[in-house]
XYZ file of C-alpha atoms in Angstrom:
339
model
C 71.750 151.052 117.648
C 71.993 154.406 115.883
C 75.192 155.713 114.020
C 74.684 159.775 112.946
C 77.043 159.748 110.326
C 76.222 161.686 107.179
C 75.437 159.751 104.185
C 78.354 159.299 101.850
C 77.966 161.007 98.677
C 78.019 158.842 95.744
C 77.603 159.626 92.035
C 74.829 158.565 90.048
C 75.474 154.959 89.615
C 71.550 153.702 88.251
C 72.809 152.721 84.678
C 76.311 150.882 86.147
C 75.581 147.221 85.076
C 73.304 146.652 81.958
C 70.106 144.154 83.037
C 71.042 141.750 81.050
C 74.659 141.367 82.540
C 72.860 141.202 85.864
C 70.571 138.552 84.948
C 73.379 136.724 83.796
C 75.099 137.238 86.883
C 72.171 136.043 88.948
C 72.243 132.591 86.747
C 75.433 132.038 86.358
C 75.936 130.168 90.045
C 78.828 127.802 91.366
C 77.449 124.670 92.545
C 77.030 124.515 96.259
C 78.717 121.514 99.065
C 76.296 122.417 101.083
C 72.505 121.832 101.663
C 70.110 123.307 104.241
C 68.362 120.372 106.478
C 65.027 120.518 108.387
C 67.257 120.677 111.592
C 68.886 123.849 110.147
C 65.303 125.396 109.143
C 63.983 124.028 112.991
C 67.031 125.609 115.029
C 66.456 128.841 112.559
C 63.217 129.065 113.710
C 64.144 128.609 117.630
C 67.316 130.794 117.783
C 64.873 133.541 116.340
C 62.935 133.646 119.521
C 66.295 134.459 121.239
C 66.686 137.250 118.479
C 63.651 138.547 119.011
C 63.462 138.797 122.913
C 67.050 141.091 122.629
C 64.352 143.541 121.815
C 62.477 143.446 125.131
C 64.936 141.928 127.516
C 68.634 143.955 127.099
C 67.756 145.422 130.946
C 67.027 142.365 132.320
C 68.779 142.392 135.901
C 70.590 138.714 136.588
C 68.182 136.029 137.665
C 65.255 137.322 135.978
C 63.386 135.260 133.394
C 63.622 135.494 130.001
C 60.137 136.844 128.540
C 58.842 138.690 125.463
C 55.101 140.213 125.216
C 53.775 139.338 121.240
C 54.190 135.900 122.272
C 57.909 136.808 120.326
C 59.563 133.698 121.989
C 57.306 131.454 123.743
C 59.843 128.160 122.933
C 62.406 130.122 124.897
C 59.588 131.265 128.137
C 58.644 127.809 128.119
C 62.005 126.690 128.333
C 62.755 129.244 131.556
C 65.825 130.239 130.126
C 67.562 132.937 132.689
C 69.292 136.027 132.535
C 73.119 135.946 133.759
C 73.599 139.576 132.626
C 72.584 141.963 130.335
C 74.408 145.581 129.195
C 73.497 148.817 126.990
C 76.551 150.429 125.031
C 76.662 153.924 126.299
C 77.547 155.851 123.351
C 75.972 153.246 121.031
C 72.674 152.336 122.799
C 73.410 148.378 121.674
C 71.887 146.776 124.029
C 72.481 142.381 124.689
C 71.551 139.979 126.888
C 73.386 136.476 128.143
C 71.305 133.898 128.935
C 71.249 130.157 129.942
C 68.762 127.396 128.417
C 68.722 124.757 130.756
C 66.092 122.959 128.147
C 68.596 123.447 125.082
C 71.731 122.971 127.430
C 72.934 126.496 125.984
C 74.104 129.887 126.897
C 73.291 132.172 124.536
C 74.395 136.181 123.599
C 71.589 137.716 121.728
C 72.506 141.107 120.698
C 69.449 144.123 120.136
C 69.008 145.372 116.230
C 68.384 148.897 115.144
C 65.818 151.059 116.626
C 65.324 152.534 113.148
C 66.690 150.527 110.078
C 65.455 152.664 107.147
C 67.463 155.802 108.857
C 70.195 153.186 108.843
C 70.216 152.669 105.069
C 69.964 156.534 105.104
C 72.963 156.996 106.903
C 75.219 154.210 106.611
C 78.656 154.628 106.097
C 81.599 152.509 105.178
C 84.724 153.812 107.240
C 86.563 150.546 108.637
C 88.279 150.092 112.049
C 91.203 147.210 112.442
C 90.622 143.837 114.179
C 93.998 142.669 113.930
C 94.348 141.462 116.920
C 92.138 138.453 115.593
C 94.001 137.780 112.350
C 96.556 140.555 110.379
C 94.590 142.663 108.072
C 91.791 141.917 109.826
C 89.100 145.336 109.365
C 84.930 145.392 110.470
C 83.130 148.586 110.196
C 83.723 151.384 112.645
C 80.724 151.114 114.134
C 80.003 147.687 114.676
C 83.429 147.469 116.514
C 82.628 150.490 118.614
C 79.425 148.891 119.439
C 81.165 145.230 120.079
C 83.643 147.170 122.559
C 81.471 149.053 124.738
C 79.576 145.223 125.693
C 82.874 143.056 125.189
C 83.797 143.329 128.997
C 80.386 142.361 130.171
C 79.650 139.598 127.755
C 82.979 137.799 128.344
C 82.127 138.124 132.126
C 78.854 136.526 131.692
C 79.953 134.070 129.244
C 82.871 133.009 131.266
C 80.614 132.661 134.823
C 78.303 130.459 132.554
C 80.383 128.399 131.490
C 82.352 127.600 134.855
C 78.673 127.031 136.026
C 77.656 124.893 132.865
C 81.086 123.401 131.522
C 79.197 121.179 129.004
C 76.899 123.719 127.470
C 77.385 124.940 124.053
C 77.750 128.377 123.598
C 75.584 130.492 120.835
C 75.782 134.042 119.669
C 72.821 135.787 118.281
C 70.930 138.571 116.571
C 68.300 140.632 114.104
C 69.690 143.075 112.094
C 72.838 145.319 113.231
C 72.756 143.181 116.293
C 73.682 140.355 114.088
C 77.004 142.150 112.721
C 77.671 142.589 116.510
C 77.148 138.791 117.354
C 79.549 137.941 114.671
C 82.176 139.904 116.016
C 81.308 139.039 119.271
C 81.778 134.728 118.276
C 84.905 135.650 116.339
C 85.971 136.958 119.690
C 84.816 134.291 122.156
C 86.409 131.372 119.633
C 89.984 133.234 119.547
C 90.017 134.800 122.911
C 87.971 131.979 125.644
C 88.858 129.148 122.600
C 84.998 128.253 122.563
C 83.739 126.751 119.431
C 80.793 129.163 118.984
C 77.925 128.836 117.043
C 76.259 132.273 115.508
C 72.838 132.352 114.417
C 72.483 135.762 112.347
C 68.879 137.156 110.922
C 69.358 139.993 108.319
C 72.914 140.974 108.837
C 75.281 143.093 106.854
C 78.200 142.835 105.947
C 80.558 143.193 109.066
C 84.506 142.832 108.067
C 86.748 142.803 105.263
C 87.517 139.736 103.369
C 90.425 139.101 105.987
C 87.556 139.162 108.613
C 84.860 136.849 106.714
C 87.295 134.106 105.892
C 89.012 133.949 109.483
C 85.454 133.715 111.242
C 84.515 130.897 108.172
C 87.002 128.931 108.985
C 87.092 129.544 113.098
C 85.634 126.451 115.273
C 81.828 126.794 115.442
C 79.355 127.276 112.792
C 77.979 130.164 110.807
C 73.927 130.107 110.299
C 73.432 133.908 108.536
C 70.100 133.732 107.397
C 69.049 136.214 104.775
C 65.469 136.615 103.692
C 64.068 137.765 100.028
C 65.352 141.122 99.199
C 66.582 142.597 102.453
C 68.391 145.696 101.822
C 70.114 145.671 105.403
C 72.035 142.071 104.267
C 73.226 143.537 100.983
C 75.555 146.240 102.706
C 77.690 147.740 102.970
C 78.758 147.005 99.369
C 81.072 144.772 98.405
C 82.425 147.217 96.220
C 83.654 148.910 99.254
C 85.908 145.626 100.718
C 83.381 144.147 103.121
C 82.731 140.889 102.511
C 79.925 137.731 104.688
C 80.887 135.016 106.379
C 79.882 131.858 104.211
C 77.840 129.731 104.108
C 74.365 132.210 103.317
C 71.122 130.976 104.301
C 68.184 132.501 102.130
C 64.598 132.076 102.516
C 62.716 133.074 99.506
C 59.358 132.583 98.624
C 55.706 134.032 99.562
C 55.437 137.622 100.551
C 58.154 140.132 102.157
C 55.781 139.354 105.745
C 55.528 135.266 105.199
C 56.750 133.569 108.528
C 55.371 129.840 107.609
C 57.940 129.165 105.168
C 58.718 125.478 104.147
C 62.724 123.929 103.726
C 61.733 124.358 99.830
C 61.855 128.191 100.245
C 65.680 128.409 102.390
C 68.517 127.656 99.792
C 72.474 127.969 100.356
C 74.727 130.048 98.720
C 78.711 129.805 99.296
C 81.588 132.274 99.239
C 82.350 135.584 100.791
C 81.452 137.198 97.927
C 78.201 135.690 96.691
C 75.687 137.576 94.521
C 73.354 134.356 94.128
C 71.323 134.456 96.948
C 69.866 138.071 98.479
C 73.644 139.749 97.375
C 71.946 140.427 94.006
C 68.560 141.211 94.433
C 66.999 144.365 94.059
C 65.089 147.247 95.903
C 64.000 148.331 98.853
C 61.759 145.726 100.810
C 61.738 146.692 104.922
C 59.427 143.935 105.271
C 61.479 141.264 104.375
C 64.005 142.461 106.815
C 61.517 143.200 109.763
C 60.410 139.429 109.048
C 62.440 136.232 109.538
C 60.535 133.194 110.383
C 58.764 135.544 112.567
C 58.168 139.633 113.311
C 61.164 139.626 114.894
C 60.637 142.802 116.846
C 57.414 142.701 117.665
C 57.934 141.964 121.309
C 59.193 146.254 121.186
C 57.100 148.129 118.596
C 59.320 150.962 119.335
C 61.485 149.151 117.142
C 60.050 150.281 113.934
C 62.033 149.714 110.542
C 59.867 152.186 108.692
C 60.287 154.940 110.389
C 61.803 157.649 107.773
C 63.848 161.034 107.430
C 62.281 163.550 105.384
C 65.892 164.413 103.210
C 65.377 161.431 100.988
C 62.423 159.774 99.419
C 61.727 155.739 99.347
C 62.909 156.434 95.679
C 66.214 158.079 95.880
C 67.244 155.094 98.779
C 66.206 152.700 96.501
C 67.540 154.241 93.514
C 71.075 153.836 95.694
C 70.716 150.822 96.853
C 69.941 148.938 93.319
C 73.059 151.274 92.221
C 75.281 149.423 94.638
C 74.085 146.246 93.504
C 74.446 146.254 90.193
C 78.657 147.429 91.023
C 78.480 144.514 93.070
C 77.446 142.020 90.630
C 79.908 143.940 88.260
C 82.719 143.429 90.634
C 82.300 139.698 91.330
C 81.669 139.103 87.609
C 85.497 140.867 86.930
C 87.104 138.820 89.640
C 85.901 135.628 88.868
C 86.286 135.311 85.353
């Protein structure tokens, strides 16, 4: 999914937030309700696969198998899951896919990421469009809500057939990436709209919505499983310093290399609040590994897919020199407002 928006212009925001007020920031963490489980880090690891075949599968016709080359999600070949439908966005190129797991008694969305994250980060912008028809004041970005609209009448058809076919099933939403921001929007939708207590299982996500977004979806029937890994740039925008806010709890696996897929319960911690800089919200730099990699290469069933790929107007540098500048506002913000 590709939006062509120019860059916004920012000044020159390096020096913001001394180091040592960020380090502080970094320690100073609220004590957390909640603990991860080996059941979370298992189902993690499974609703991946279904991440990863959105990749290779969004033109699946109905009735045909569910199958990724790479050996990207073997659990869910073995488990014959089936396609009910499957759609590409016409202006945005998102592509998803509904399926049914007859093995894991599920029907799951599984929306495509970006065909090119680094021109992403290059490109992003932070223009909001209003989902008030979910709560009042409700705003996601433009883009993701373009994206979600263009698939919305598809999905709910699938989703709906499903579950007249499978009343007992429970329904998941999934996805790597911008595809992730989509799912979201697309559970928030299926919980309000079909009143389906929907579980989402997001890998790398940004931010999607406001703060009038985050905590309606947070507290909406159904679960919220955002995994962030290391120092992902894609799950640390847009900035909170620009009113978008993640649905809570976060998920963050941290330890071994930007590329380590074997990773233990030891490395995935939990981090609360909308507004959290504890976890990957206040790390630095500009790691496209550690996005490209969750528990697995999560595109690799579509090398097309790369998230290096690069535009010649801006150097690794200058990105990174941005996206540390937005960081350090962040943890400068959340530091004001919760004094």
């Amino acid at each position: 999914m590709l939006f062509n928006v120019p860059f916004l212009s920012l000044l020159a925001l390096a020096s913001a937030v001394p180091l040592a007020d960020f380090s502080r920031a970094l320690n100073n963490l609220d004590a957390r309700a909640i603990s991860a489980t080996q059941t979370d880090l298992d189902n993690f690891r499974f609703f991946v696969q279904y991440a990863s075949a959105a990749y290779c599968n969004s033109e699946n016709a109905p009735g045909a198998p569910v199958v990724c080359a790479a050996s990207a999600c073997k659990t869910v070949e073995a488990n014959r899951a089936v396609t009910v439908a499957s759609v590409e966005g016409p202006k945005s190129g998102l592509g998803a896919l509904v399926a049914v797991d007859h093995v894991r008694r599920a029907i799951v969305l599984t929306v495509r990421g970006s065909a090119n994250v680094r021109n992403w980060l290059t490109n992003l912008q932070f223009t909001f469009s209003s989902c008030s028809d979910l709560v009042a004041n409700c705003k996601v970005h433009n883009g993701f809500g373009d994206a979600w609209a263009e698939i919305r009448p598809t999905v709910l058809d699938a989703v709906r057939a499903s579950r007249a076919a499978n009343p007992t099933y429970s329904v998941i939403t999934t996805g790597h990436s911008l595809g992730g921001a989509v799912a979201t929007i697309a559970a928030a939708y299926l919980r309000r709209v079909e009143n389906i207590p929907v579980d989402i299982y997001s890998f790398g996500s940004p931010r999607v919505g406001n703060d009038h977004f985050a905590n309606f979806v947070t507290a909406q029937a159904g679960a919220e499983f955002r995994l962030t890994h290391g120092a992902d740039p894609v799950s640390r925008l847009p900035p909170i310093l620009f009113g978008y806010r993640h649905t809570s709890p976060e998920y963050w696996l941290n330890g071994g290399s930007s590329s380590t897929v074997d990773h233990a319960l030891n490395n995935l911690r939990v981090c609360e609040g909308i507004a959290n800089i504890g976890c990957n919200g206040g790390t630095l730099g500009l790691d496209i590994d550690a996005h490209g990699y969750y528990l697995a290469d999560v595109s690799a069933c579509n090398p097309k897919n790369s998230p290096t790929a690069r535009q010649a107007d801006i150097s690794d540098a200058e990105l990174e020199q941005r996206l540390n500048a937005w960081v350090h506002q962040d943890v400068e913000w959340v530091e004001e407002h919760t004094a």
